[in-house]
Short mmCIF file of C-alpha atoms and ligand atoms in Angstrom, two decimals:
data_model
loop_
_atom_site.label_atom_id
_atom_site.label_comp_id
_atom_site.label_asym_id
_atom_site.label_seq_id
_atom_site.Cartn_x
_atom_site.Cartn_y
_atom_site.Cartn_z
CA MET K 1500 0.34 -0.39 0.18
CA LYS K 1501 1.50 3.48 -0.87
CA THR K 1502 1.63 5.69 1.80
CA THR K 1503 2.32 9.49 1.75
CA ALA K 1504 2.66 11.71 4.65
CA VAL K 1505 1.24 15.33 5.03
CA ILE K 1506 2.74 16.76 8.16
CA LEU K 1507 0.75 20.07 9.15
CA ALA K 1508 2.96 22.32 10.40
CA ALA K 1509 1.64 25.97 9.65
CA GLY K 1510 0.33 26.93 13.03
CA GLN K 1511 2.02 29.61 14.69
CA GLY K 1512 1.89 28.06 18.11
CA THR K 1513 0.57 31.16 20.09
CA ARG K 1514 1.12 29.68 23.30
CA MET K 1515 5.02 29.28 22.79
CA LYS K 1516 5.45 32.92 23.13
CA SER K 1517 8.51 32.62 20.77
CA LYS K 1518 9.73 34.43 17.89
CA LEU K 1519 10.77 30.64 16.76
CA PRO K 1520 8.03 28.84 14.75
CA LYS K 1521 7.19 26.16 17.00
CA VAL K 1522 7.73 23.32 15.13
CA LEU K 1523 11.36 24.23 15.29
CA HIS K 1524 11.94 24.24 19.18
CA LYS K 1525 13.93 21.52 19.59
CA ALA K 1526 13.61 18.60 22.26
CA LEU K 1527 16.64 16.41 23.06
CA GLY K 1528 18.60 18.91 20.50
CA LYS K 1529 16.57 17.98 17.83
CA PRO K 1530 13.55 20.33 16.30
CA MET K 1531 10.04 19.16 16.90
CA VAL K 1532 9.38 18.58 13.17
CA GLN K 1533 12.36 16.73 12.38
CA TRP K 1534 11.64 14.19 15.30
CA VAL K 1535 8.26 13.58 13.19
CA ILE K 1536 10.20 13.27 9.94
CA ASP K 1537 12.74 10.57 11.26
CA CYS K 1538 9.81 8.79 12.88
CA LEU K 1539 7.95 8.64 9.59
CA SER K 1540 11.47 7.53 7.59
CA GLN K 1541 11.71 4.81 10.33
CA ALA K 1542 8.40 3.70 9.93
CA GLY K 1543 9.08 3.52 6.00
CA VAL K 1544 7.02 6.14 4.95
CA GLU K 1545 9.53 8.02 2.33
CA ASP K 1546 6.69 10.07 0.68
CA LYS K 1547 6.34 13.29 2.76
CA ILE K 1548 4.29 16.68 2.15
CA ALA K 1549 4.85 19.42 4.61
CA VAL K 1550 1.98 22.34 5.25
CA LEU K 1551 4.03 25.54 6.14
CA GLY K 1552 2.77 28.76 6.85
CA HIS K 1553 3.79 30.62 10.01
CA GLY K 1554 7.67 30.81 9.75
CA GLY K 1555 7.43 28.78 6.64
CA ASP K 1556 10.87 30.13 5.33
CA GLN K 1557 12.45 29.21 8.98
CA VAL K 1558 10.70 25.90 8.72
CA ALA K 1559 11.77 25.37 5.17
CA SER K 1560 15.09 25.30 5.87
CA VAL K 1561 15.06 22.64 7.68
CA VAL K 1562 12.53 20.65 5.94
CA GLU K 1563 13.93 20.95 2.40
CA GLY K 1564 15.14 18.05 0.64
CA GLN K 1565 13.30 15.79 3.03
CA ALA K 1566 9.66 16.76 2.10
CA ASP K 1567 7.59 18.38 -0.49
CA ILE K 1568 6.40 21.73 0.80
CA VAL K 1569 3.27 23.66 0.25
CA TYR K 1570 2.45 26.82 1.85
CA GLN K 1571 -0.96 27.70 3.86
CA THR K 1572 -0.95 31.38 3.90
CA GLU K 1573 -3.97 31.92 6.29
CA GLN K 1574 -4.49 29.21 8.76
CA LEU K 1575 -8.03 28.19 8.38
CA GLY K 1576 -7.76 24.99 10.23
CA THR K 1577 -6.21 21.29 10.07
CA GLY K 1578 -8.71 20.73 7.34
CA HIS K 1579 -7.94 23.60 5.38
CA ALA K 1580 -4.25 22.81 5.84
CA VAL K 1581 -5.00 19.40 3.79
CA MET K 1582 -6.68 20.90 1.31
CA GLN K 1583 -3.31 22.69 0.47
CA ALA K 1584 -1.57 19.19 0.33
CA ALA K 1585 -4.27 17.82 -1.91
CA PRO K 1586 -2.73 18.85 -4.99
CA ALA K 1587 0.88 17.52 -4.38
CA LEU K 1588 -0.56 13.83 -3.74
CA PRO K 1589 0.99 11.86 -6.08
CA ALA K 1590 -2.29 10.01 -8.22
CA ASP K 1591 -1.07 6.05 -7.37
CA ASN K 1592 -0.89 6.86 -3.85
CA ASP K 1593 -3.26 4.94 -1.46
CA CYS K 1594 -3.01 6.25 2.14
CA VAL K 1595 -2.60 9.50 3.33
CA LEU K 1596 -0.98 9.47 6.69
CA VAL K 1597 -1.58 12.74 8.25
CA ILE K 1598 0.77 13.85 11.44
CA CYS K 1599 0.57 16.90 13.17
CA GLY K 1600 4.42 18.38 13.17
CA ASP K 1601 4.15 19.49 17.31
CA THR K 1602 4.26 15.52 18.23
CA PRO K 1603 7.84 14.29 18.90
CA LEU K 1604 6.97 11.80 20.75
CA LEU K 1605 5.28 9.12 18.45
CA ARG K 1606 7.32 5.97 17.74
CA ALA K 1607 8.15 4.33 14.64
CA GLN K 1608 6.38 0.91 15.76
CA THR K 1609 2.84 2.71 16.02
CA ILE K 1610 2.80 4.44 12.98
CA GLN K 1611 3.26 1.22 11.03
CA ALA K 1612 0.83 -0.53 13.51
CA LEU K 1613 -1.68 2.26 12.53
CA ILE K 1614 -0.97 1.79 8.94
CA GLU K 1615 -1.50 -1.75 8.99
CA LYS K 1616 -4.46 -1.83 10.95
CA HIS K 1617 -5.91 0.67 8.11
CA GLN K 1618 -4.71 -1.36 5.29
CA ALA K 1619 -6.23 -4.90 7.08
CA GLU K 1620 -9.68 -3.24 7.94
CA GLY K 1621 -9.85 -1.28 4.56
CA ASN K 1622 -11.24 1.88 6.37
CA ALA K 1623 -11.95 5.18 4.67
CA VAL K 1624 -9.86 6.38 7.98
CA THR K 1625 -8.36 5.13 10.61
CA LEU K 1626 -7.79 7.09 13.82
CA LEU K 1627 -4.64 7.08 16.34
CA THR K 1628 -6.37 7.70 19.90
CA ALA K 1629 -5.39 7.57 23.34
CA TYR K 1630 -7.16 7.51 26.86
CA ALA K 1631 -5.90 10.79 28.90
CA GLU K 1632 -6.13 11.39 32.37
CA ASN K 1633 -6.88 14.93 31.29
CA PRO K 1634 -8.30 15.16 28.16
CA THR K 1635 -8.90 19.13 28.29
CA GLY K 1636 -8.08 20.62 25.03
CA TYR K 1637 -7.86 17.68 22.81
CA GLY K 1638 -10.68 16.58 20.66
CA ARG K 1639 -12.85 13.87 21.97
CA ILE K 1640 -13.35 10.77 20.47
CA VAL K 1641 -17.38 9.82 20.30
CA ARG K 1642 -18.35 6.07 20.01
CA GLN K 1643 -21.62 4.19 19.81
CA GLU K 1644 -21.62 0.65 20.42
CA GLN K 1645 -17.65 0.83 20.04
CA GLN K 1646 -18.06 2.16 16.63
CA ILE K 1647 -16.30 5.82 16.16
CA THR K 1648 -19.06 8.02 15.15
CA ALA K 1649 -17.55 11.40 15.37
CA ILE K 1650 -14.69 13.77 16.94
CA VAL K 1651 -15.87 16.76 19.11
CA GLU K 1652 -13.43 19.51 19.57
CA GLN K 1653 -13.33 20.88 23.02
CA LYS K 1654 -14.77 24.07 22.18
CA ASP K 1655 -17.87 22.33 20.76
CA ALA K 1656 -18.39 19.88 23.28
CA ASP K 1657 -21.49 19.55 25.40
CA GLU K 1658 -20.69 18.28 29.17
CA GLN K 1659 -21.53 14.93 28.34
CA GLN K 1660 -18.71 14.87 25.70
CA LYS K 1661 -16.16 17.00 27.93
CA LEU K 1662 -16.18 13.76 30.37
CA ILE K 1663 -14.86 11.50 27.29
CA LYS K 1664 -11.26 10.39 28.21
CA GLU K 1665 -10.55 9.06 24.90
CA ILE K 1666 -8.87 11.78 22.56
CA ASN K 1667 -7.79 12.55 19.11
CA THR K 1668 -3.92 12.29 18.87
CA GLY K 1669 -4.11 14.25 15.54
CA THR K 1670 -2.86 11.43 13.81
CA TYR K 1671 -4.74 9.40 10.93
CA CYS K 1672 -4.44 7.43 7.80
CA PHE K 1673 -7.16 8.42 5.08
CA ASP K 1674 -8.07 6.35 2.44
CA GLN K 1675 -6.83 9.02 -0.46
CA LYS K 1676 -10.09 8.34 -2.87
CA PHE K 1677 -12.18 9.04 0.35
CA LEU K 1678 -10.14 12.30 1.24
CA LEU K 1679 -10.11 13.71 -1.82
CA GLN K 1680 -14.07 13.13 -2.70
CA TYR K 1681 -14.88 14.28 1.00
CA LEU K 1682 -12.41 17.05 1.77
CA SER K 1683 -14.37 19.81 -0.21
CA ALA K 1684 -17.52 18.77 2.06
CA LEU K 1685 -15.88 20.13 5.26
CA ASP K 1686 -17.38 23.82 6.47
CA THR K 1687 -16.37 26.17 9.14
CA ASN K 1688 -20.24 25.57 11.17
CA ASN K 1689 -18.28 25.11 14.75
CA ALA K 1690 -16.97 27.00 17.60
CA GLN K 1691 -13.76 28.30 15.97
CA LYS K 1692 -14.89 28.95 12.46
CA GLU K 1693 -12.33 26.77 11.06
CA TYR K 1694 -12.28 23.91 8.55
CA TYR K 1695 -12.00 20.33 11.16
CA LEU K 1696 -10.38 17.76 9.12
CA THR K 1697 -11.98 15.60 11.91
CA ASP K 1698 -15.16 16.92 10.61
CA LEU K 1699 -14.29 13.52 8.20
CA ILE K 1700 -15.20 11.30 10.75
CA LYS K 1701 -18.90 12.38 10.77
CA ILE K 1702 -18.97 12.39 6.60
CA ALA K 1703 -17.56 8.96 6.70
CA ASN K 1704 -20.16 7.43 9.07
CA LEU K 1705 -23.30 9.63 7.30
CA HIS K 1706 -22.01 7.66 3.76
CA ASN K 1707 -21.34 4.31 5.89
CA LEU K 1708 -17.75 4.12 5.10
CA PRO K 1709 -15.70 2.00 7.93
CA VAL K 1710 -14.01 4.17 10.37
CA GLY K 1711 -11.43 2.69 12.58
CA GLY K 1712 -9.37 3.49 15.82
CA PHE K 1713 -6.05 2.09 16.83
CA VAL K 1714 -5.83 2.80 20.77
CA LEU K 1715 -2.36 3.87 22.15
CA ALA K 1716 -1.18 2.13 25.19
CA ASP K 1717 0.85 4.83 26.35
CA PHE K 1718 -1.03 8.52 26.10
CA ASN K 1719 2.46 9.94 26.53
CA GLU K 1720 3.52 9.06 22.85
CA SER K 1721 0.87 11.10 21.67
CA LEU K 1722 1.65 14.57 23.72
CA GLY K 1723 1.31 17.52 21.59
CA VAL K 1724 3.27 20.38 22.40
CA ASN K 1725 1.70 23.56 22.68
CA ASN K 1726 3.33 25.65 25.30
CA ARG K 1727 6.74 25.32 27.14
CA ILE K 1728 5.89 22.99 29.93
CA GLN K 1729 4.64 20.40 27.60
CA LEU K 1730 8.24 20.89 25.53
CA SER K 1731 9.76 20.22 28.84
CA GLN K 1732 7.87 17.00 29.18
CA ALA K 1733 8.74 15.94 25.63
CA GLU K 1734 12.02 16.58 26.39
CA ALA K 1735 12.29 14.66 29.60
CA ILE K 1736 10.21 11.89 28.11
CA LEU K 1737 12.93 11.72 25.07
CA ARG K 1738 15.81 12.11 27.41
CA GLN K 1739 14.92 9.36 29.17
CA ARG K 1740 14.38 6.69 26.34
CA LYS K 1741 17.78 7.94 25.14
CA CYS K 1742 19.34 7.02 28.42
CA GLU K 1743 17.90 3.82 28.33
CA GLU K 1744 18.79 2.73 24.55
CA ILE K 1745 22.08 3.77 25.49
CA MET K 1746 21.97 1.94 28.95
CA LEU K 1747 20.78 -1.28 26.76
CA ALA K 1748 23.72 -1.00 24.26
CA GLY K 1749 25.96 -1.72 27.21
CA VAL K 1750 26.85 2.25 28.47
CA THR K 1751 27.00 2.50 32.07
CA LEU K 1752 25.22 6.02 33.21
CA ILE K 1753 25.54 6.30 37.08
CA ASP K 1754 22.88 8.68 37.07
CA PRO K 1755 20.54 8.47 34.11
CA SER K 1756 18.41 11.38 35.55
CA ALA K 1757 21.53 13.81 35.63
CA THR K 1758 23.00 12.89 32.16
CA TYR K 1759 22.02 14.65 29.11
CA ILE K 1760 22.19 12.53 25.98
CA GLY K 1761 21.24 14.40 22.62
CA ALA K 1762 19.26 12.71 20.17
CA ASP K 1763 22.14 11.62 17.70
CA VAL K 1764 25.25 10.87 20.01
CA VAL K 1765 26.29 7.39 19.97
CA ILE K 1766 28.33 5.88 22.50
CA GLY K 1767 30.51 2.32 23.01
CA ASN K 1768 29.87 -0.13 25.33
CA ASP K 1769 31.85 -0.34 28.51
CA THR K 1770 32.05 3.48 29.12
CA ILE K 1771 31.03 5.04 32.27
CA ILE K 1772 29.55 8.10 32.58
CA TYR K 1773 29.42 9.96 36.02
CA PRO K 1774 26.46 12.71 36.85
CA ASN K 1775 26.13 15.89 35.20
CA VAL K 1776 27.43 15.14 31.92
CA VAL K 1777 26.22 17.15 28.77
CA LEU K 1778 26.74 15.28 25.37
CA GLU K 1779 25.49 17.24 22.34
CA GLY K 1780 25.13 17.42 18.53
CA LYS K 1781 27.05 14.85 16.39
CA THR K 1782 29.33 13.52 19.18
CA VAL K 1783 30.50 10.14 18.86
CA ILE K 1784 32.22 8.15 21.72
CA GLY K 1785 33.73 5.06 21.58
CA SER K 1786 34.20 2.24 24.05
CA ASP K 1787 36.11 1.95 27.51
CA ASN K 1788 35.96 5.62 28.60
CA VAL K 1789 35.59 7.16 31.74
CA ILE K 1790 33.46 10.11 31.46
CA GLY K 1791 33.63 12.01 34.74
CA MET K 1792 31.03 14.55 36.34
CA ASN K 1793 30.58 18.09 34.82
CA CYS K 1794 31.98 16.96 31.20
CA ARG K 1795 30.06 18.82 28.22
CA PHE K 1796 31.43 17.95 24.70
CA VAL K 1797 29.78 18.81 21.74
CA ASP K 1798 29.93 17.62 17.99
CA SER K 1799 33.04 15.86 19.12
CA GLN K 1800 34.96 12.67 18.27
CA ILE K 1801 36.35 10.59 21.55
CA GLY K 1802 38.15 7.34 20.82
CA ASN K 1803 38.25 4.37 23.51
CA GLY K 1804 39.84 3.78 26.55
CA ASN K 1805 40.24 7.75 27.63
CA ASP K 1806 39.71 8.75 31.20
CA ILE K 1807 38.04 12.77 31.03
CA GLN K 1808 37.39 14.91 33.70
CA SER K 1809 35.19 18.21 34.39
CA THR K 1810 36.15 18.76 30.75
CA VAL K 1811 34.35 21.21 28.00
CA ILE K 1812 35.14 19.71 24.37
CA THR K 1813 33.90 21.29 21.08
CA GLU K 1814 33.85 20.55 17.77
CA SER K 1815 37.17 18.16 18.31
CA LYS K 1816 39.10 14.69 17.94
CA VAL K 1817 40.30 12.87 21.02
CA GLY K 1818 42.26 9.38 20.10
CA ASN K 1819 42.56 6.40 22.57
CA GLY K 1820 44.22 6.52 26.25
CA CYS K 1821 44.35 10.21 26.85
CA LYS K 1822 43.77 11.67 30.19
CA ILE K 1823 42.25 15.05 30.01
CA GLY K 1824 41.40 17.30 32.72
CA PRO K 1825 39.93 17.90 35.25
CA MET K 1826 38.68 21.83 34.15
CA ALA K 1827 40.45 21.50 30.71
CA TYR K 1828 38.90 22.83 27.70
CA LEU K 1829 39.40 22.05 23.93
CA ARG K 1830 38.03 24.20 21.60
CA PRO K 1831 37.05 23.85 17.70
CA GLY K 1832 39.65 22.21 15.78
CA THR K 1833 41.41 20.30 18.10
CA ALA K 1834 42.91 16.76 17.40
CA LEU K 1835 44.50 14.85 20.30
CA ALA K 1836 46.55 11.66 18.90
CA ASP K 1837 46.82 8.70 21.54
CA ASN K 1838 48.25 8.63 25.18
CA VAL K 1839 48.10 12.68 25.32
CA LYS K 1840 47.96 14.06 28.52
CA ILE K 1841 45.78 17.63 28.95
CA GLY K 1842 45.73 18.57 32.44
CA ASP K 1843 44.12 20.87 34.68
CA PHE K 1844 43.24 24.28 33.48
CA VAL K 1845 44.57 23.62 30.00
CA GLU K 1846 42.89 25.50 26.98
CA VAL K 1847 43.74 24.17 23.17
CA LYS K 1848 42.58 25.64 20.37
CA LYS K 1849 42.72 24.78 16.95
CA SER K 1850 45.70 22.58 17.38
CA GLN K 1851 47.27 19.00 17.06
CA VAL K 1852 48.95 17.23 19.81
CA GLY K 1853 51.00 14.34 19.11
CA GLU K 1854 51.43 10.83 20.33
CA GLY K 1855 52.26 10.66 24.08
CA SER K 1856 52.61 14.32 24.52
CA LYS K 1857 52.10 16.09 27.66
CA ILE K 1858 50.37 19.37 28.74
CA PRO K 1859 49.89 19.02 32.33
CA HIS K 1860 48.86 22.44 33.96
CA LEU K 1861 47.82 25.62 33.32
CA SER K 1862 48.49 26.11 29.48
CA TYR K 1863 46.77 28.14 26.53
CA VAL K 1864 48.07 26.43 23.20
CA GLY K 1865 46.60 27.73 20.37
CA ASP K 1866 47.02 27.40 16.26
CA SER K 1867 49.41 24.95 17.13
CA ILE K 1868 50.98 21.80 15.84
CA VAL K 1869 52.48 19.58 18.70
CA GLY K 1870 54.52 16.72 17.78
CA SER K 1871 54.94 13.74 19.79
CA LYS K 1872 56.46 12.68 23.13
CA VAL K 1873 56.32 16.62 23.92
CA ASN K 1874 56.21 18.12 27.37
CA ILE K 1875 54.88 21.60 27.82
CA GLY K 1876 55.90 22.49 30.97
CA CYS K 1877 53.40 24.38 33.97
CA GLY K 1878 52.17 27.87 32.37
CA THR K 1879 53.24 27.76 29.06
CA ILE K 1880 51.54 29.82 26.59
CA THR K 1881 51.47 30.16 23.05
CA CYS K 1882 51.29 34.16 22.00
CA ASN K 1883 49.22 33.44 18.60
CA TYR K 1884 47.54 36.65 18.33
CA ASP K 1885 49.12 40.48 17.60
CA GLY K 1886 45.53 41.75 17.59
CA VAL K 1887 45.05 41.58 14.08
CA HIS K 1888 46.23 38.27 12.81
CA LYS K 1889 46.62 34.78 14.22
CA TYR K 1890 50.07 32.89 13.67
CA GLN K 1891 51.35 29.17 14.15
CA THR K 1892 53.24 27.70 16.67
CA VAL K 1893 54.93 24.59 15.69
CA ILE K 1894 56.70 22.34 18.28
CA LYS K 1895 58.13 19.02 16.74
CA ASP K 1896 58.63 15.58 18.42
CA GLY K 1897 60.25 15.11 21.52
CA ALA K 1898 61.02 19.02 22.40
CA PHE K 1899 60.87 19.81 26.02
CA ILE K 1900 59.19 23.35 27.10
CA GLY K 1901 60.30 24.68 30.40
CA SER K 1902 57.77 26.13 32.66
CA ASN K 1903 56.00 29.58 32.12
CA THR K 1904 57.72 29.91 28.48
CA ASN K 1905 55.81 32.33 25.94
CA LEU K 1906 56.42 31.44 22.29
CA VAL K 1907 55.54 34.28 20.30
CA ALA K 1908 54.16 33.20 16.61
CA PRO K 1909 54.96 32.62 14.03
CA VAL K 1910 57.69 30.14 15.84
CA THR K 1911 59.35 26.59 15.43
CA VAL K 1912 60.82 24.79 17.96
CA GLU K 1913 62.86 21.96 16.33
CA GLU K 1914 62.94 18.11 17.59
CA ASN K 1915 64.62 17.38 20.77
CA ALA K 1916 65.23 21.38 21.52
CA PHE K 1917 64.85 22.22 25.23
CA ILE K 1918 63.76 25.28 26.24
CA GLY K 1919 64.51 26.75 29.89
CA ALA K 1920 61.61 27.90 32.34
CA GLY K 1921 60.45 31.36 31.84
CA SER K 1922 61.77 31.90 28.33
CA THR K 1923 60.05 34.43 25.92
CA ILE K 1924 60.90 32.22 22.72
CA THR K 1925 60.39 35.06 19.59
CA LYS K 1926 62.70 33.02 16.96
CA ASP K 1927 62.88 29.56 15.79
CA VAL K 1928 65.14 27.26 18.01
CA PRO K 1929 67.06 24.33 16.34
CA ASP K 1930 67.23 20.85 16.74
CA SER K 1931 68.71 19.51 19.93
CA ALA K 1932 69.44 23.23 21.39
CA LEU K 1933 68.81 25.07 24.62
CA ALA K 1934 67.23 28.35 23.89
CA VAL K 1935 66.83 30.37 27.22
CA THR K 1936 65.74 34.29 27.80
CA ARG K 1937 66.25 34.42 31.23
CA ALA K 1938 68.32 37.35 32.90
CA ASP K 1939 70.45 36.52 35.20
CA LEU K 1940 69.50 36.36 38.85
CA ARG K 1941 70.98 39.04 41.07
CA VAL K 1942 71.03 38.45 44.78
CA LYS K 1943 71.65 41.67 46.93
CA GLU K 1944 73.09 40.46 50.63
CA ASN K 1945 71.30 42.42 53.56
CA TRP K 1946 69.20 44.81 50.64
CA ARG K 1947 66.04 44.73 53.22
CA LYS K 1948 68.19 46.28 56.23
CA LYS K 1949 70.02 48.98 54.28
C1 UD1 F 2298 -6.05 19.43 16.80
C2 UD1 F 2298 -7.28 18.37 16.30
C3 UD1 F 2298 -8.05 17.67 17.76
C4 UD1 F 2298 -6.79 16.73 18.61
C5 UD1 F 2298 -5.30 17.70 18.51
C6 UD1 F 2298 -4.21 16.92 18.82
C7 UD1 F 2298 -8.81 19.28 14.88
C8 UD1 F 2298 -9.69 20.38 14.55
N1 UD1 F 2298 -8.59 18.93 15.98
O1 UD1 F 2298 -6.67 20.40 17.32
O2 UD1 F 2298 -8.90 16.72 17.44
O3 UD1 F 2298 -7.06 16.26 19.57
O4 UD1 F 2298 -4.93 18.31 17.28
O5 UD1 F 2298 -3.02 17.64 19.20
O6 UD1 F 2298 -8.07 18.70 13.93
N2 UD1 F 2298 -2.33 23.48 11.50
C9 UD1 F 2298 -1.91 23.87 10.74
N3 UD1 F 2298 -2.89 24.95 9.84
C10 UD1 F 2298 -3.97 25.38 10.64
C11 UD1 F 2298 -4.24 25.03 11.73
C12 UD1 F 2298 -3.38 23.78 12.08
O7 UD1 F 2298 -1.13 23.46 9.74
O8 UD1 F 2298 -4.88 26.04 9.89
C13 UD1 F 2298 -1.38 22.30 12.14
C14 UD1 F 2298 -0.39 22.94 13.43
O9 UD1 F 2298 0.64 23.87 13.09
C15 UD1 F 2298 -0.19 21.66 14.42
C16 UD1 F 2298 -1.67 20.91 13.74
O10 UD1 F 2298 -2.20 21.36 12.52
O11 UD1 F 2298 0.68 20.98 14.11
C17 UD1 F 2298 -2.56 20.90 14.94
O12 UD1 F 2298 -3.20 22.00 15.20
P1 UD1 F 2298 -3.54 22.95 16.75
O13 UD1 F 2298 -4.12 24.16 16.13
O14 UD1 F 2298 -2.15 22.35 17.66
O15 UD1 F 2298 -4.73 21.70 16.66
P2 UD1 F 2298 -5.34 21.41 17.95
O16 UD1 F 2298 -6.45 22.56 18.41
O17 UD1 F 2298 -4.69 21.00 19.26
CA1 CA F 2299 -2.16 20.76 19.26
#
């Protein structure tokens, strides 16, 4: 059965009180509309049409290439939104799966089960419903002898109907022929003066066409995000799901409730993660690492067997067997080879550090190429910036940089060179040479007494 999804995402989302269109608000680091697109793709629904309106250009920049785009310039209701998508539906399509752009918790298995039920029963429309503890705000499912006869919106419901706890999740499968034949029969005779897509249930009943319902076991999955409280609820559920997925893949999370792992983060088995760790973006972490408390990694690749404590790493790469932190900061463009030591209060920016090299304490290394087996003493900094331009520092294999050295770039320290503590290096230092710029020590006896 050929299925095309129509994603409704034209609404303003007034209750978010935001400049950003509602469906672009992120849950677990991913825009809500992207969750919906990914869920559809996982369910095998490749053809998608997104209906955009408010902030359409912004939403289009995310959706482009993943769905065809149609615009609903005036938001006259969910029925009207689907009318805008109708001309874009492929002629040979069988099932139209309508889904809202603000339901990030729906699972692919649920969408598959809905489509399967729709196909098996040969319905004109099959609804995804759920039982809500507090159904306020949702459309209510009206049944007569189990048969669904209508959906009544909150604002149109009478006192009896308001007591119904079975709600419309806003996700449906329509038989395309039925949909295209009866969309034009929708009207705006209701409390909100809108074209309600949900009126198609009544219409199907009127024509004795079969209407089915698939009841969600877990109401949470259907959560529609209308305000920031619901956004935080969605975030919490997605975060828990991600942590559980990661733990089942063999990662120890000492306190999952205090661990933030973004939607796209990948972690290898036998890595142990301590509380208050935040892993974001396209971060990939290998196996057998210890990630201590208060680490934050963004868009970074971490190899295997590293020990990293209280460290921020952004857009950088770490090899294997490194010891980093506490309180280190690896900024974009940093690449550490294997067995590197980056100690406390060390900042590394846009630099390569070779195998087995050590920068153990209180240093700034920027725009540098550091070879292997280099030791950079405590308090050493690269002076990479003259106020206008940035310059490169090169420190070759086996060099020893004494404590509190200033390396004024551009400058090269050749292999096995040795720099005395407290030096300011402004010229290249040859292979195996000693360089010291220290002033001679003067001691004046009894100076204080005079
Ligand atoms: C809708 C359903 C309600 C259901 C609820 C589930 C109708 C009439 N009601 O109500 O039965 O319980 O969803 O969350 O369908 N949209 C457009 N264009 C429009 C109007 C809305 O694209 O003109 C989009 C919105 O961006 C949103 C979705 O459709 O993604 C749902 O719209 P919303 O206004 O949130 O509908 P509800 O009142 O929640
Ligand atoms: Ca809604």
